[in-house]
Phi, psi and omega in degrees: 000134177263144181303314186293333178285324189280334182239008165049052174058046182295158167266124185233125174253123171264125171250121187210143175284347182221150170203112179291146006269007188282318178213135185199131171247321181209209185293339179303312181298321178293317183297313182300316179298311185293314183291326178296315179295322182296312181289324178294322178294338179272002175105000177282154176269101188246129175234139180245117182257121184207156181291151172267080179294160176300333183267001180297135175284106185293120177288156182295330183266015182295128176215155184285129179266322174199147181241013181224040176294124177271117180256114186264098177272178178286181179062020180074015182275137175227132180237155175254134180225165176250154177230128178251154185227152172201179181259144171232090192063233176267000177273164179248127173274139173235108182262123180274118177259116176207097194297329182303327183255332193239353178273069180207160178287137179093159180260305180252337186203173173213133182064027179082003182246124179296144175293133184292339182257024182302325178300311179293322181302311186274339168295320179295314178304314183295312181294324179296321179298317180290320178294326177301315180301313183294318184281344176254007178052042177240103187253109182288156173284324182225136168251118181262114185256142187237109174065183192302330184299337181250011187298336181278350179298308177299328178294314179297320179296330181271350186232267187302327185254011183297327181272358181274174175302341178278358185297336179264003182279132178280153177238136173241125184247121180256126174273114175267326178203108186291343182296328181261113191243352180069066181260122185217175175297147181301340179299334178296325179296316178295319179298325181286348181086019176271135178304137182293350175294344178278354177277076181212166189296331179262032172209267191248353185268141176212112178053041176084003180236165172282131174240104186292324176298314182299318178300318178296319181293322179289327191257344182294148177294312176225155182235137173232160166221177203264014168194151179298319180294319178297325178298328176280318183300319186286355173272004181249153178301330183294327185239355188280354176051037179086354182248013183296325178296316177299318183289330172291320178299320180267015188306324181293338181256007184254124183233135175263122181231122180297138169294152172261185180240139174282097185284356169286335182261318184251094182202112184295341179286333187233355186301117180280353184267359179247152188289338179212133177274156180204172183213175178297333180275335181217099186270005189300328182292341182294327179296321178294323177294321179296314180298320179294321178295315180300316180295316182298322185265007178073025178267154175296127181286116183207126175290328186289320187281126180286142178255127176256112186265155175218131167229112188194158162285142184262077178231166185305320181308322189281349174072011183280351169298330175296317179295320180301325184283336185244355187302318180299315178295323180301307185283343176279326186260345180230150178273079181223168175232153178235130177238114186239130173240119181180172176203160180159237182304134184299321183292325177290319177302314180294319181299314181289323177298317178297318179299322180293333177282314182291328183239052181302135181090343179247330178234121177246134186226136173235111179271122185132202176220139175219118180298317180297316180293327178298322177293320181293322177298317179297318184281324187270344181280157173266326178227158181228129187261126175218080182272044190298140173290322167212151183209098183311311176227298187083135176244328186296329176293328178285317174306315183301311182296322177301326182266011178071025178254125191275123182282144171242111193225153167281139186280087179211150174049224182293339177294319178295325184283333189256338184256129177261129185296136175294139175244118179296329185286330183242342185080006180286167178102176181216016179183186183234127182239147174222162189257317188274134178276069181228158176300319182298315181295318179294316180301313182293325181287321174297320176298321177297314179297320180297314180295324177296319179302314185274326187262335183226060184300333179294329177288324176300314180297320181292316180297322177300318178296318178300315183295313184288342180278348181289150178256107178253017179293169184280352189300312181292318179294321181295325177298322178292320176295325178300320177294320178298317177300318181295315177298319183295316180292324177294319179294319180294321179296330180278002177087013182274000000 
């Protein structure tokens, strides 16, 4: 099935708080960028509506599209905003300029503290996107909403705007991380122009507060999330973050679709950020990348010693507190090295920084973020650690496999879906998986990978070939989204 055949040149509006490379906190920004470019290249009319934050990397082709967008909020409030435009592949970027909300450092927070007006900020972004469509007489077939920040869009389409030209537009709501739900005072609902009758348990209300994620899930035409396993996990109390009952109720409309990878950016054959390119047919350049990584991270340069890489935010979700507790024992008891790039919780930052001092030459740490270094870690490492407590999709395990770096992951969410377990008896697989989020399980799995490195090098070579042969491009995932769009528009046309 071809994308262009299944959705018949649809008009698609993406509303998102992030879009790489302009604004990005995590995988959401990458996904929005990649899927938008994929559908636009297939002939769809795709527009991405996102704020013009102070930190947005201004593209060279940025120009003002309109400077008098009327944004109609509730309580009779009307604001004027500007919209700037540029190209994202064949898609069109629409940047919302409104300094009161977006001319500040950070997207959701600054200095680790969430902005107190986030509810109003993203209610405004959502309403501005819908008003832009109406005032420019551009009515999309599908509005694709991303995470809690856009949760009020499906609510508005079903209520205040049902009688408008947008009343027939289908909504697809993607859950990128159910843990973040956008819980605010009920006044935000009134400010957004949503009827207060929606402040009820089967729409937007949760324990006396507005829950923007919940409103989106109840009102969207169709719901997706970013891996099949996560789509099942979030229907259970263990992973549902209090919304598992709702997700079971909407289960027939919930689809798990793996994110793809932008292979124009992540490709060892063409990557300009690594010292030597290589491919599945010629792996020689990977050794040069490993040596460069070891030198960059202050590790002893050694072809023999395996490097275990990490690129991550240092928060509880990612499970790297487990690594912090065992890293010293790992490098003391095994001939391995650890290279970590990340930032987050202060205690984890300090713990890893201390470890790099105490075990100099064996543990290298860079606190912060560097895009160039993230590429070098993927290319230069032999193994990649992702011991996540939960992981809706995960991209780094896919980047790793593309670069012939074998992932070591906890079997959850997208990690379970993308990594095939190594078999000692056959040499099959492309990584190492474990189930329990414990120090012991992580230690033993790293030990398993270490013994495979030294005792069964032929299996390491085979697994690298298996990993690099996988197709993580967006083409297959985009076809699945095309079907969801088609189902959503058909349901909306039927009045659902």
